[in-house]
Each structure stands twice: as C-alpha cells, then as structure tokens.
Amino acid sequence: MTEHHLEHVQNAIVGSTVTTEGGDVLVNGHKVTNYFYSAQYKDLKAQADAVEQQFERTRRKIEKYPDDEDFKADWLRLSMKRNDIVKTLDDLKQEVIRLAETFTKIPINTERLKLARQYFETGDYSAARTILDAEQMGNELDALLHREERLQEEQAEVEALRIEKAHEFLILARLISVDFTLADRFEKTIVCFEQSLKASQMADNTFEFAYFLHEHNQFSRALSWYTKTLAIRRRLAEAIPHVYPADLAATLNNLAVLESDQNNFPAARAAYDEALGIYRRLAETNPQTYLPDVAMTLNNLANLQKATNDFPAALAAYEEALTIRRRLAETTPHVYLADLAITLNDWATLQSDQNDLPAARAAYEEALAIRRRLAEATPHVYLPVLAATLNNLAVLESDENNFLAAQATYNEALSLYRRLDEANPQTYLPYVAMTLNNLANLQKATNDFPAAQAAYDEALGMYRRLAKANPQTYLPDVAMTAMNMSIFYLQTIPAREKSLEHCREALVAAIPFVEMLPAAKNYARTALKVVEAWGLDRENFWEEALQATHHE
C-alpha cells in the first residue's frame, strides 16, 4: 500500500511562524496575535504543568521502587496523557496560525470582522466567535439572497455584500475548527463553510473547504471543491500571471494527490505535470521559495510513476527530489529533514521493488533514524510516518529472509498503528490493515499458520469496511488480501470452498482496476492461477466474476 500523508499537500503562507518563547503568531514578519493569551492555551498549559509534576513525582517513585508495577502503570498513563495535551497544544497553535493567515489574506472591511480580529489579536477567540453570530449572519444572508431575486438592479451591491458574508462565515468556520473542546467541531465547521459558499464561491473559501475535507478523508466532496477552486484560480492566473500561478500550482498538486489516492492515475499525472511546470518556472527566479515545492511535486509524481510501473521515470524524479531535499536539509535541517525522510522512504521502496536490497536498506535506515528523532520530539506528528517506514523495512527484511528481524519490525509498526487507530480510526485503519496483511504473509512463510489466518481475516474485514465507504480507493486492497487468502487456503491449509470464495472476491474487487492499476492486474492473474489449480475453467470463472461486478 502506498504511503500517503497530508504533508504532501499545501495550505500555508510562506513565512508563518510562532515565536517559541513569547507565543507571538507572525505572518510574513508581522505579529497578528499571541496564542499564549487565549483561555484555551492557559487551561491546557495548566493541565500540562500539573501532569508534568505528577509525571516527575511518579518517575522518582519508579527510580526508588523500580519493580513496582503500579508506579509503572501510572507513569505510562501520565506519559500518554502528557502526549495528548502536548498534541492538543500543538494542534491549537497550528489552527491559530492558519486562522491568522486567513485574517491576513482576506479584506477586513466589516465591523464584525474588525471586532473579531481585535478579539483574535488579544487572544480572546471565544469572544471573536461570539461576535460572528451564526444565526444572525444566516438571517442576513437569507435576506440578501431574497433581495437579489427581487431587485436585479442592485446586483452589484448585493454581490459585494455576499462576499463580505462569505468572508465572515469563512472566519467563523476557522474559529470553530480551532475550538477542540467542541464535540461536534467537524460538523459545525462544515455548516459554516457551506454558509460561506452559499454566500459566494471564491478561491479562498472553495480551497479552504476542499483542504478541510481532504484533511478529514472526505475524498469525493474534496475532489468537487478542488475542481471548483482550480477553475477559479485558472481564471485568476490568466488575468494576473505575476500573482496567482503559485496558488494554481498548489491546487493542482493537492488535486493530483487526491486523484492518485483514488487510483485515477491519468488525471493525477496531468495535474502533477502542470504543477511541476509552474513550480519550475517560479523556482528559476525565486529558488529559495519554490525549490521545496519542486521537490515535493517531483516526489509525489514519482510515487505515481512507481504505482504505474514507470520505474525509470520514477527513479529520475526521486533522485532529483532527493538532491534538492538533501541540499535544503543541510542548510535548514529543522525545516527540511522531515521532507528528506519522505523521499528516502519512497525511493527505498522503489529500490526494493527493483531488487536492489542493499540500497533500499540503507535508505530505509537513514529515513528511520530521522523519523525516530523527529518522533521523540513531536510524536503526534511523526509517529505515523515512523510506523510507515518500519512497515516498509519489515517487508525488506522479509524479502531478505531475515524473518526474526521482520517479525519484530512489523510488531513495532503494528503497535504504533493500533495506538493511532484508537484515536483516529478514519485515518489509520487502512494502515493497520496493510500491516496485518504484510505480517500474515510473514507468519505464513514461517509456518505460524493460525496467526497468519487470524491476521489475514482481520485485515480483510477492515478493507471490506473501508471499501464499502470508498470503493475507488480500497477495492484494490480487498483484492490483494482476498487473493492472499485464496492462496493460503490452496497451499497452506487446503480448503477448496474457502479458497475459491476468496478467489472470487479478489477477482470481483480487482476487475474494475485491471486496465489502469498494474497491481490489480497481477491480483486477477494470480487468482485465475488458483482457479486452475483447483481444476476449474478459468474462462468460466472470469465471466462469472465479470457478471458479478455488473450487479454490484
């Protein structure tokens, strides 16, 4: 399964920072707010300090009584609680930065927005949200829409007011997304985005909404809004070419990531190519700003080329991205080391596919070392990618017949993914399933058949649930694991009906993708070999599976 993370997409103004000591939020060098002033930060900081004190007291107890299991359990619980609070503090900081950027990007030309900004600048985010009264603004928006229908001659004036209302709802959506105390934060943010878009569809709010949906794995809706943003930004780039091409390229990149996630490779390739061309032109005159974007798009494009078996092109793109990212990481390691690890991990996967195992191992180990250091400092950000590299390294160790090492590496990756899945199953369930499938392959190879059978069953159940909600993305994974199980019940624990049942499921899942996804074609070909091994006619079995796909 290809590694995809939101670190591959963009939605930030270059130069947005938070001072470590003072908490000032700077956008392009100008202070916008100080998130240390917010009640939410103060409350979380007080919780963090209290937990830290408990953590230190427990640590001292463990030093004094190292064999006391209760103290160890308390220490682990406090450690997890501390990490949760640190994550929430960091999430609050990131959301405040994004909100500060939004305030900077849009015109603040209504009294509500001026007051909201004043409260935001002083850190009183609750008061800022209260100023933007959703019910009152909704009533005003409805009145404006009715007025537009009745009085066409006031079209221009009403359109201007709608844009102001869209900006207000956009800011309210971002303010709600900042409030992590709301149980229905996601739903309320969606409602406010929809109100903003109801008022007026502009580049800012369509892109912000698409990104928010993409970030929360709402792929179909995100695709629709990225497409609308793309149309708007194309017009802007044509009208003002010295201002808007970078925004156009960012939209193309995000759209391509989404298309690739849904296995729509021709559309993804076209979008990546166009984005890369724009970023290369921009980097010629401003390399410091746009070379990172060139490397990012090259890496994403290489992932796509690898998925479609265009290995020479993928190798060239990875190596160019690697050269750029090494150079950037040498000069600014705290910014670009994480990006270097992404390309090392992806390049190593290609080397492994090409059976250059020593090169793959060296790259995985370098990526793993970087990600372990980053995960120690910021676990909620880097634990997922650490788990991804562990999984990939375990695949390599298994290919090298180093089964004991592979087992340990898989177990570490699976443990990390299960912890992440408990907090966010919508994001991490696919990675749990992927690691279970890989672990089952290893357990089968080492004759641990009951464990392999259980891991395959659990992985297939997860992929079935995922495919029910998003078939375009996860049906190929259903085909992969069902195919593995059909072989398992042919060769390992012979069970004719189970083998053929999984064989049929693999074919039905793979057939829609055999023309565009090489892996799906391989799954289908392997499934038909299983059919022949059981003495059945492969053509008849294929036709039956084809008919089944037409009825689903």
Coordinates of C-alpha atoms in Angstrom, one line a residue:
M1 CA 0.0 0.0 0.0
T2 CA 1.5 3.4 -1.0
E3 CA 2.2 5.8 1.8
H4 CA 0.1 9.0 1.6
H5 CA 0.2 11.8 4.2
L6 CA -1.1 15.3 4.3
E7 CA 2.5 16.5 4.5
H8 CA 2.3 16.1 0.7
V9 CA -0.3 18.9 0.4
Q10 CA -0.1 22.6 0.9
N11 CA -2.2 25.2 2.6
A12 CA 0.0 27.8 4.3
I13 CA 1.5 31.2 3.6
V14 CA 5.3 31.0 3.4
G15 CA 6.8 32.7 6.4
S16 CA 4.1 32.0 9.0
T17 CA 5.8 31.3 12.4
V18 CA 5.2 31.3 16.2
T19 CA 7.9 32.5 18.5
T20 CA 9.0 29.8 20.8
E21 CA 9.3 31.9 24.0
G22 CA 6.7 34.6 23.5
G23 CA 3.9 32.8 21.6
D24 CA 3.5 35.6 19.0
V25 CA 2.0 34.5 15.7
L26 CA 3.8 36.1 12.8
V27 CA 2.6 36.1 9.3
N28 CA 5.1 37.4 6.8
G29 CA 7.0 39.0 9.6
H30 CA 4.0 40.9 11.1
K31 CA 2.5 39.9 14.5
V32 CA -1.2 39.0 14.2
T33 CA -1.9 37.5 17.7
N34 CA -0.4 35.8 20.6
Y35 CA -1.9 32.4 21.3
F36 CA -0.5 32.3 24.9
Y37 CA -3.1 34.9 25.7
S38 CA -6.0 32.6 24.9
A39 CA -8.0 31.0 27.7
Q40 CA -7.8 27.7 25.9
Y41 CA -4.0 27.8 25.9
K42 CA -3.8 28.8 29.5
D43 CA -6.1 26.0 30.6
L44 CA -4.1 23.4 28.5
K45 CA -0.8 24.8 29.8
A46 CA -2.1 24.5 33.4
Q47 CA -3.1 20.9 32.7
A48 CA 0.3 20.2 31.1
D49 CA 2.1 21.7 34.1
A50 CA 0.0 19.6 36.5
V51 CA 0.6 16.4 34.6
E52 CA 4.3 17.2 34.3
Q53 CA 4.5 17.5 38.1
Q54 CA 2.7 14.2 38.5
F55 CA 4.9 12.6 35.8
E56 CA 8.1 13.7 37.6
R57 CA 6.8 12.5 41.0
T58 CA 5.9 9.1 39.5
R59 CA 9.3 8.9 37.8
R60 CA 11.1 9.5 41.1
K61 CA 9.0 6.8 42.7
I62 CA 10.0 4.4 39.9
E63 CA 13.6 5.2 40.4
K64 CA 13.1 4.4 44.1
Y65 CA 10.9 1.4 43.6
P66 CA 11.9 0.1 40.1
D67 CA 9.9 -3.2 40.5
D68 CA 6.6 -1.6 41.4
E69 CA 4.2 -2.3 38.5
D70 CA 1.5 0.2 39.8
F71 CA 4.0 3.0 39.5
K72 CA 5.0 1.9 36.0
A73 CA 1.3 1.8 35.0
D74 CA 0.8 5.3 36.5
W75 CA 3.9 6.5 34.6
L76 CA 2.6 5.1 31.3
R77 CA -0.8 6.6 31.8
L78 CA 0.7 10.0 32.7
S79 CA 3.0 9.8 29.7
M80 CA 0.1 9.2 27.3
K81 CA -1.9 12.0 29.0
R82 CA 1.0 14.3 28.7
N83 CA 1.4 13.5 25.0
D84 CA -2.3 14.1 24.4
I85 CA -2.1 17.5 26.0
V86 CA 1.1 18.4 24.0
K87 CA -0.7 17.3 20.8
T88 CA -3.7 19.4 21.6
L89 CA -1.4 22.4 22.4
D90 CA 0.4 21.9 19.1
D91 CA -2.9 21.5 17.2
L92 CA -4.2 24.7 18.8
K93 CA -1.1 26.5 17.7
Q94 CA -1.3 25.2 14.1
E95 CA -5.0 26.2 13.9
V96 CA -4.3 29.6 15.2
I97 CA -1.6 30.1 12.6
R98 CA -4.0 29.1 9.9
L99 CA -6.6 31.4 11.2
A100 CA -4.0 34.2 11.4
E101 CA -3.2 33.6 7.8
T102 CA -6.8 33.7 6.8
F103 CA -7.2 37.1 8.5
T104 CA -4.2 38.3 6.6
K105 CA -5.5 37.0 3.2
I106 CA -9.0 38.5 3.2
P107 CA -10.1 42.1 3.4
I108 CA -11.3 43.1 6.9
N109 CA -13.9 45.6 5.9
T110 CA -16.9 44.8 8.1
E111 CA -17.4 45.9 11.7
R112 CA -17.9 42.3 12.8
L113 CA -14.6 41.2 11.2
K114 CA -12.8 44.2 12.7
L115 CA -14.1 43.3 16.1
A116 CA -13.4 39.6 15.6
R117 CA -9.9 40.4 14.6
Q118 CA -9.4 42.7 17.6
Y119 CA -10.5 39.9 19.9
F120 CA -8.4 37.4 18.0
E121 CA -5.3 39.7 18.3
T122 CA -5.8 39.8 22.1
G123 CA -6.2 36.0 22.3
D124 CA -9.9 36.1 23.1
Y125 CA -11.0 33.6 20.5
S126 CA -14.3 32.8 22.2
A127 CA -15.3 36.5 22.1
A128 CA -14.3 36.7 18.4
R129 CA -16.5 33.7 17.6
T130 CA -19.4 35.3 19.6
I131 CA -19.2 38.5 17.5
L132 CA -19.7 36.4 14.4
D133 CA -23.2 35.2 15.4
A134 CA -24.1 32.4 13.0
E135 CA -27.8 32.7 13.4
Q136 CA -27.9 36.5 12.8
M137 CA -25.5 36.3 9.9
G138 CA -27.5 33.4 8.4
N139 CA -30.7 35.5 8.6
E140 CA -28.9 38.4 7.0
L141 CA -27.6 36.1 4.2
D142 CA -31.1 34.7 3.6
A143 CA -32.4 38.3 3.4
L144 CA -29.7 39.2 0.9
L145 CA -30.5 36.3 -1.3
H146 CA -34.1 37.2 -1.3
R147 CA -33.3 40.8 -2.1
E148 CA -31.1 39.6 -5.0
E149 CA -34.0 37.7 -6.5
R150 CA -36.4 40.7 -6.2
L151 CA -34.1 43.5 -7.2
Q152 CA -31.9 42.7 -10.1
E153 CA -30.8 46.3 -10.5
E154 CA -29.0 46.0 -7.1
Q155 CA -27.0 43.0 -8.3
A156 CA -23.5 44.6 -7.9
E157 CA -24.2 45.9 -4.4
V158 CA -25.7 42.6 -3.2
E159 CA -22.7 40.6 -4.7
A160 CA -20.3 42.8 -2.7
L161 CA -22.3 42.1 0.5
R162 CA -22.4 38.4 -0.2
I163 CA -18.6 38.3 -0.5
E164 CA -18.3 40.1 2.9
K165 CA -20.7 37.5 4.4
A166 CA -18.7 34.7 2.8
H167 CA -15.6 36.0 4.5
E168 CA -17.4 36.2 7.8
F169 CA -18.6 32.7 7.6
L170 CA -15.1 31.6 6.5
I171 CA -13.5 33.2 9.5
L172 CA -16.2 31.6 11.7
A173 CA -15.5 28.2 10.2
R174 CA -11.8 28.6 11.0
L175 CA -12.6 29.8 14.6
I176 CA -14.8 26.8 15.2
S177 CA -12.1 24.5 13.9
V178 CA -9.8 26.0 16.4
D179 CA -12.1 25.1 19.3
F180 CA -11.1 21.5 20.2
T181 CA -13.5 21.5 23.1
L182 CA -16.5 21.2 20.8
A183 CA -17.7 17.6 20.5
D184 CA -19.3 18.4 17.1
R185 CA -16.4 20.6 15.9
F186 CA -16.2 18.9 12.5
E187 CA -20.0 19.2 11.8
K188 CA -20.2 22.8 12.9
T189 CA -17.2 23.8 10.8
I190 CA -18.8 22.1 7.7
V191 CA -22.0 24.1 8.3
C192 CA -20.1 27.4 8.4
F193 CA -18.1 26.5 5.3
E194 CA -21.3 25.7 3.5
Q195 CA -22.8 29.0 4.6
S196 CA -19.7 30.8 3.3
L197 CA -20.0 29.1 0.0
K198 CA -23.7 29.7 -0.1
A199 CA -22.9 33.4 0.1
S200 CA -20.2 33.4 -2.6
Q201 CA -17.8 30.8 -4.1
M202 CA -14.3 32.3 -4.3
A203 CA -10.8 31.0 -4.5
D204 CA -10.3 31.4 -0.7
N205 CA -13.3 29.6 0.6
T206 CA -13.5 26.8 -2.0
F207 CA -9.9 25.9 -1.5
E208 CA -10.1 26.2 2.3
F209 CA -13.2 23.9 2.3
A210 CA -11.6 21.4 -0.1
Y211 CA -8.5 21.2 2.1
F212 CA -10.5 20.7 5.2
L213 CA -12.5 17.9 3.6
H214 CA -9.3 16.3 2.2
E215 CA -7.6 16.6 5.7
H216 CA -10.6 14.6 7.1
N217 CA -10.6 11.9 4.3
Q218 CA -13.9 13.2 2.7
F219 CA -12.4 12.4 -0.7
S220 CA -15.4 12.8 -3.0
R221 CA -16.5 16.1 -1.7
A222 CA -12.9 17.4 -1.5
L223 CA -12.5 16.5 -5.2
S224 CA -15.5 18.5 -6.2
W225 CA -14.3 21.6 -4.3
Y226 CA -10.7 21.3 -5.5
T227 CA -12.1 21.2 -9.1
K228 CA -14.1 24.4 -8.5
T229 CA -11.0 26.1 -6.9
L230 CA -9.0 25.1 -9.9
A231 CA -11.4 26.7 -12.3
I232 CA -11.3 30.0 -10.3
R233 CA -7.5 30.0 -10.0
R234 CA -7.0 29.3 -13.7
R235 CA -9.0 32.5 -14.5
L236 CA -7.0 34.5 -11.9
A237 CA -3.7 33.2 -13.2
E238 CA -4.6 34.1 -16.7
A239 CA -5.8 37.6 -15.7
I240 CA -2.9 38.4 -13.3
P241 CA 0.0 36.0 -14.2
H242 CA 2.6 37.6 -11.9
V243 CA 0.4 36.9 -8.7
Y244 CA -1.6 33.7 -9.0
P245 CA 0.4 30.9 -10.7
A246 CA 1.7 29.6 -7.3
D247 CA -1.9 29.3 -6.0
L248 CA -2.8 27.5 -9.2
A249 CA 0.1 25.1 -8.8
A250 CA -0.8 24.4 -5.1
T251 CA -4.3 23.5 -6.1
L252 CA -3.1 21.2 -8.9
N253 CA -0.8 19.4 -6.5
N254 CA -3.5 18.8 -3.9
L255 CA -5.9 17.7 -6.6
A256 CA -3.3 15.3 -8.0
V257 CA -2.7 13.8 -4.5
L258 CA -6.4 13.2 -4.2
E259 CA -6.8 11.7 -7.7
S260 CA -3.9 9.4 -7.0
D261 CA -5.4 8.3 -3.7
Q262 CA -8.5 7.3 -5.7
N263 CA -6.4 5.4 -8.3
N264 CA -7.3 7.9 -11.1
F265 CA -3.7 7.9 -12.4
P266 CA -4.1 9.7 -15.8
A267 CA -5.9 12.7 -14.2
A268 CA -3.3 12.7 -11.4
R269 CA -0.4 12.6 -13.8
A270 CA -1.7 15.5 -15.9
A271 CA -2.2 17.6 -12.7
Y272 CA 1.3 16.8 -11.4
D273 CA 2.9 17.6 -14.7
E274 CA 1.2 21.0 -14.9
A275 CA 2.0 21.9 -11.3
L276 CA 5.6 20.9 -11.7
G277 CA 6.0 23.0 -14.8
I278 CA 4.6 26.0 -12.9
Y279 CA 6.9 25.5 -9.9
R280 CA 10.0 25.0 -12.1
R281 CA 9.3 28.4 -13.8
L282 CA 8.8 30.1 -10.4
A283 CA 12.0 28.5 -9.0
E284 CA 14.1 29.9 -11.8
T285 CA 13.5 33.4 -10.4
N286 CA 12.9 32.6 -6.8
P287 CA 14.6 29.3 -5.9
Q288 CA 14.6 29.9 -2.1
T289 CA 10.8 30.0 -2.1
Y290 CA 9.8 27.5 -4.8
L291 CA 12.6 24.8 -4.9
P292 CA 10.9 23.0 -1.9
D293 CA 7.7 22.9 -4.0
V294 CA 9.6 21.5 -7.0
A295 CA 10.9 18.7 -4.8
M296 CA 7.5 18.0 -3.2
T297 CA 5.8 17.7 -6.6
L298 CA 8.7 15.5 -8.0
N299 CA 8.3 13.1 -5.1
N300 CA 4.5 12.9 -5.5
L301 CA 4.9 12.4 -9.2
A302 CA 7.5 9.6 -8.6
N303 CA 5.0 7.9 -6.3
L304 CA 2.5 7.9 -9.1
Q305 CA 5.0 6.7 -11.7
K306 CA 6.1 3.8 -9.4
A307 CA 2.4 2.8 -8.9
T308 CA 2.0 2.6 -12.7
N309 CA 5.3 0.6 -13.2
D310 CA 7.1 3.5 -14.9
F311 CA 10.2 2.7 -12.9
P312 CA 12.9 4.7 -14.9
A313 CA 10.8 7.9 -14.8
A314 CA 10.1 7.3 -11.1
L315 CA 13.8 6.8 -10.3
A316 CA 14.8 10.0 -12.1
A317 CA 12.1 12.0 -10.3
Y318 CA 13.0 10.6 -6.9
E319 CA 16.7 11.3 -7.4
E320 CA 16.1 14.9 -8.4
A321 CA 13.8 15.4 -5.4
L322 CA 16.4 13.7 -3.2
T323 CA 19.2 16.0 -4.4
I324 CA 17.1 19.1 -3.7
R325 CA 15.9 17.9 -0.3
R326 CA 19.4 16.9 0.8
R327 CA 20.7 20.4 -0.1
L328 CA 17.8 22.0 1.8
A329 CA 18.2 19.8 4.8
E330 CA 21.9 20.7 5.0
T331 CA 21.1 24.4 5.3
T332 CA 17.9 24.2 7.3
P333 CA 17.6 20.8 8.9
H334 CA 14.8 21.7 11.4
V335 CA 12.6 22.6 8.4
Y336 CA 13.5 20.1 5.7
L337 CA 14.8 16.9 7.4
A338 CA 11.2 15.5 7.5
D339 CA 10.9 16.1 3.8
L340 CA 14.2 14.3 3.2
A341 CA 12.9 11.3 5.1
I342 CA 9.8 11.2 2.9
T343 CA 11.9 10.9 -0.3
L344 CA 14.3 8.4 1.3
N345 CA 11.4 6.2 2.3
D346 CA 9.7 6.4 -1.1
W347 CA 13.0 5.9 -3.0
A348 CA 13.9 2.9 -0.9
T349 CA 10.5 1.3 -1.8
L350 CA 11.4 1.6 -5.5
Q351 CA 14.8 0.2 -4.9
S352 CA 13.2 -2.8 -3.1
D353 CA 10.8 -3.3 -5.9
Q354 CA 13.8 -3.4 -8.3
N355 CA 15.6 -5.9 -6.0
D356 CA 18.4 -3.6 -5.1
L357 CA 18.0 -4.6 -1.4
P358 CA 21.3 -3.1 -0.1
A359 CA 20.4 0.3 -1.5
A360 CA 16.9 0.0 -0.2
R361 CA 18.0 -1.0 3.3
A362 CA 20.5 2.0 3.5
A363 CA 17.8 4.4 2.6
Y364 CA 15.2 2.9 4.9
E365 CA 17.7 3.0 7.8
E366 CA 18.5 6.7 7.1
A367 CA 14.8 7.6 6.9
L368 CA 14.1 5.6 10.1
A369 CA 16.9 7.3 12.0
I370 CA 15.5 10.7 11.0
R371 CA 11.9 9.8 11.9
R372 CA 12.8 8.3 15.2
R373 CA 14.5 11.6 16.2
L374 CA 11.5 13.6 15.0
A375 CA 9.0 11.3 16.7
E376 CA 10.8 11.7 20.0
A377 CA 10.4 15.5 19.8
T378 CA 6.9 15.6 18.2
P379 CA 5.3 12.1 18.5
H380 CA 1.8 13.1 17.4
V381 CA 3.2 14.4 14.1
Y382 CA 5.9 11.8 13.3
L383 CA 4.7 8.5 14.8
P384 CA 2.5 7.7 11.7
V385 CA 5.4 8.1 9.3
L386 CA 7.8 6.3 11.6
A387 CA 5.3 3.4 11.5
A388 CA 5.2 3.6 7.7
T389 CA 9.0 3.2 7.4
L390 CA 9.0 0.4 10.0
N391 CA 6.4 -1.4 7.9
N392 CA 8.5 -0.9 4.7
L393 CA 11.7 -2.0 6.4
A394 CA 9.9 -5.2 7.7
V395 CA 8.9 -6.0 4.1
L396 CA 12.5 -5.7 3.0
E397 CA 13.8 -7.8 5.9
S398 CA 11.2 -10.5 5.0
D399 CA 12.5 -10.4 1.3
E400 CA 16.0 -10.9 2.8
N401 CA 14.7 -14.0 4.7
N402 CA 15.6 -12.2 7.9
F403 CA 12.3 -13.3 9.5
L404 CA 13.1 -12.7 13.1
A405 CA 14.0 -9.1 12.4
A406 CA 11.0 -8.7 10.1
Q407 CA 8.6 -10.0 12.8
A408 CA 9.9 -7.5 15.4
T409 CA 9.8 -4.6 13.0
Y410 CA 6.2 -5.5 11.9
N411 CA 5.1 -5.8 15.5
E412 CA 6.5 -2.3 16.3
A413 CA 4.8 -0.8 13.3
L414 CA 1.5 -2.6 14.1
S415 CA 1.7 -1.4 17.7
L416 CA 2.1 2.2 16.6
Y417 CA -0.7 2.0 14.1
R418 CA -3.1 0.4 16.6
R419 CA -2.5 3.2 19.0
L420 CA -3.1 5.8 16.3
D421 CA -6.2 4.0 15.1
E422 CA -7.7 4.1 18.6
A423 CA -7.7 7.9 18.5
N424 CA -8.4 8.4 14.8
P425 CA -9.7 5.3 13.0
Q426 CA -10.9 7.2 10.0
T427 CA -7.2 8.0 9.2
Y428 CA -5.3 5.0 10.4
L429 CA -7.5 1.9 9.9
P430 CA -6.1 1.4 6.4
Y431 CA -2.5 1.3 7.8
V432 CA -3.5 -1.3 10.5
A433 CA -5.0 -3.4 7.7
M434 CA -1.9 -3.1 5.5
T435 CA 0.5 -4.1 8.3
L436 CA -1.7 -7.0 9.3
N437 CA -1.7 -8.3 5.7
N438 CA 2.1 -8.0 5.5
L439 CA 2.5 -9.6 8.9
A440 CA 0.3 -12.5 7.8
N441 CA 2.5 -13.1 4.7
L442 CA 5.5 -13.4 7.1
Q443 CA 3.7 -15.7 9.5
K444 CA 2.7 -17.9 6.7
A445 CA 6.3 -18.1 5.4
T446 CA 7.5 -19.0 9.0
N447 CA 4.7 -21.7 9.3
D448 CA 2.8 -19.8 12.0
F449 CA -0.4 -20.7 10.3
P450 CA -3.0 -19.9 13.0
A451 CA -1.5 -16.4 13.5
A452 CA -1.4 -15.9 9.7
Q453 CA -5.0 -16.9 9.3
A454 CA -6.2 -14.5 12.1
A455 CA -4.2 -11.6 10.7
Y456 CA -5.5 -12.2 7.2
D457 CA -9.1 -12.4 8.5
E458 CA -8.7 -9.1 10.4
A459 CA -7.1 -7.3 7.6
L460 CA -9.7 -8.4 5.1
G461 CA -12.5 -7.3 7.4
M462 CA -11.0 -3.9 7.7
Y463 CA -10.5 -3.5 4.0
R464 CA -14.1 -4.6 3.3
R465 CA -15.4 -1.8 5.7
L466 CA -13.2 0.8 4.1
A467 CA -14.2 -0.3 0.5
K468 CA -17.8 0.0 1.4
A469 CA -17.4 3.7 2.1
N470 CA -14.7 4.4 -0.5
P471 CA -14.6 1.7 -3.1
Q472 CA -12.4 3.6 -5.6
T473 CA -9.6 3.8 -3.1
Y474 CA -9.8 0.5 -1.2
L475 CA -11.2 -2.2 -3.5
P476 CA -7.7 -3.0 -4.8
D477 CA -6.7 -3.7 -1.2
V478 CA -9.6 -6.0 -0.8
A479 CA -8.4 -7.8 -3.9
M480 CA -4.9 -8.1 -2.5
T481 CA -5.8 -9.6 0.8
A482 CA -8.5 -11.8 -0.6
M483 CA -6.0 -13.1 -3.2
N484 CA -3.5 -13.8 -0.4
M485 CA -6.2 -15.8 1.5
S486 CA -7.2 -17.8 -1.6
I487 CA -3.5 -18.9 -1.9
F488 CA -3.4 -19.6 1.8
Y489 CA -6.4 -22.0 1.6
L490 CA -4.9 -23.6 -1.5
Q491 CA -1.3 -24.2 -0.4
T492 CA -1.1 -23.9 3.4
I493 CA -4.4 -25.1 4.9
P494 CA -6.2 -26.7 1.9
A495 CA -9.9 -25.7 2.0
R496 CA -11.4 -25.7 -1.5
E497 CA -14.6 -23.7 -0.9
K498 CA -12.8 -21.1 1.2
S499 CA -10.0 -20.7 -1.4
L500 CA -12.5 -20.3 -4.3
E501 CA -14.7 -18.0 -2.3
H502 CA -11.7 -15.6 -1.6
C503 CA -10.6 -16.1 -5.2
R504 CA -14.0 -14.9 -6.5
E505 CA -13.9 -11.9 -4.1
A506 CA -10.4 -10.9 -5.3
L507 CA -11.5 -11.0 -8.9
V508 CA -14.6 -9.0 -8.4
A509 CA -12.7 -6.4 -6.5
A510 CA -9.8 -6.3 -9.0
I511 CA -11.7 -6.2 -12.3
P512 CA -12.7 -2.5 -12.2
F513 CA -9.0 -1.6 -12.0
V514 CA -7.1 -4.1 -14.2
E515 CA -6.8 -1.6 -17.1
M516 CA -5.3 1.2 -15.0
L517 CA -3.6 -0.4 -12.0
P518 CA -0.8 -2.9 -12.6
A519 CA -1.2 -4.4 -9.1
A520 CA -4.8 -5.1 -9.7
K521 CA -4.0 -6.9 -13.0
N522 CA -1.5 -9.0 -11.1
Y523 CA -4.0 -9.9 -8.4
A524 CA -6.5 -11.0 -11.1
R525 CA -3.9 -13.1 -12.9
T526 CA -2.8 -14.8 -9.7
A527 CA -6.5 -15.5 -8.7
L528 CA -7.0 -17.2 -12.1
K529 CA -4.0 -19.4 -11.4
V530 CA -5.6 -20.5 -8.2
V531 CA -8.8 -21.4 -10.1
E532 CA -6.8 -23.6 -12.5
A533 CA -5.0 -25.3 -9.5
W534 CA -8.4 -26.4 -8.2
G535 CA -9.2 -27.9 -11.6
L536 CA -11.8 -25.3 -12.7
D537 CA -12.2 -23.5 -16.1
R538 CA -10.6 -20.0 -15.7
E539 CA -12.6 -18.5 -18.5
N540 CA -15.9 -19.5 -16.9
F541 CA -14.8 -18.3 -13.5
W542 CA -13.7 -15.0 -15.1
E543 CA -17.1 -14.5 -16.8
E544 CA -18.9 -15.2 -13.6
A545 CA -16.8 -12.6 -11.7
L546 CA -17.3 -10.1 -14.5
Q547 CA -21.1 -10.5 -14.3
A548 CA -20.9 -10.1 -10.5
T549 CA -19.2 -6.7 -10.9
H550 CA -22.0 -5.5 -13.1
H551 CA -24.5 -6.3 -10.4
E552 CA -22.7 -4.5 -7.6

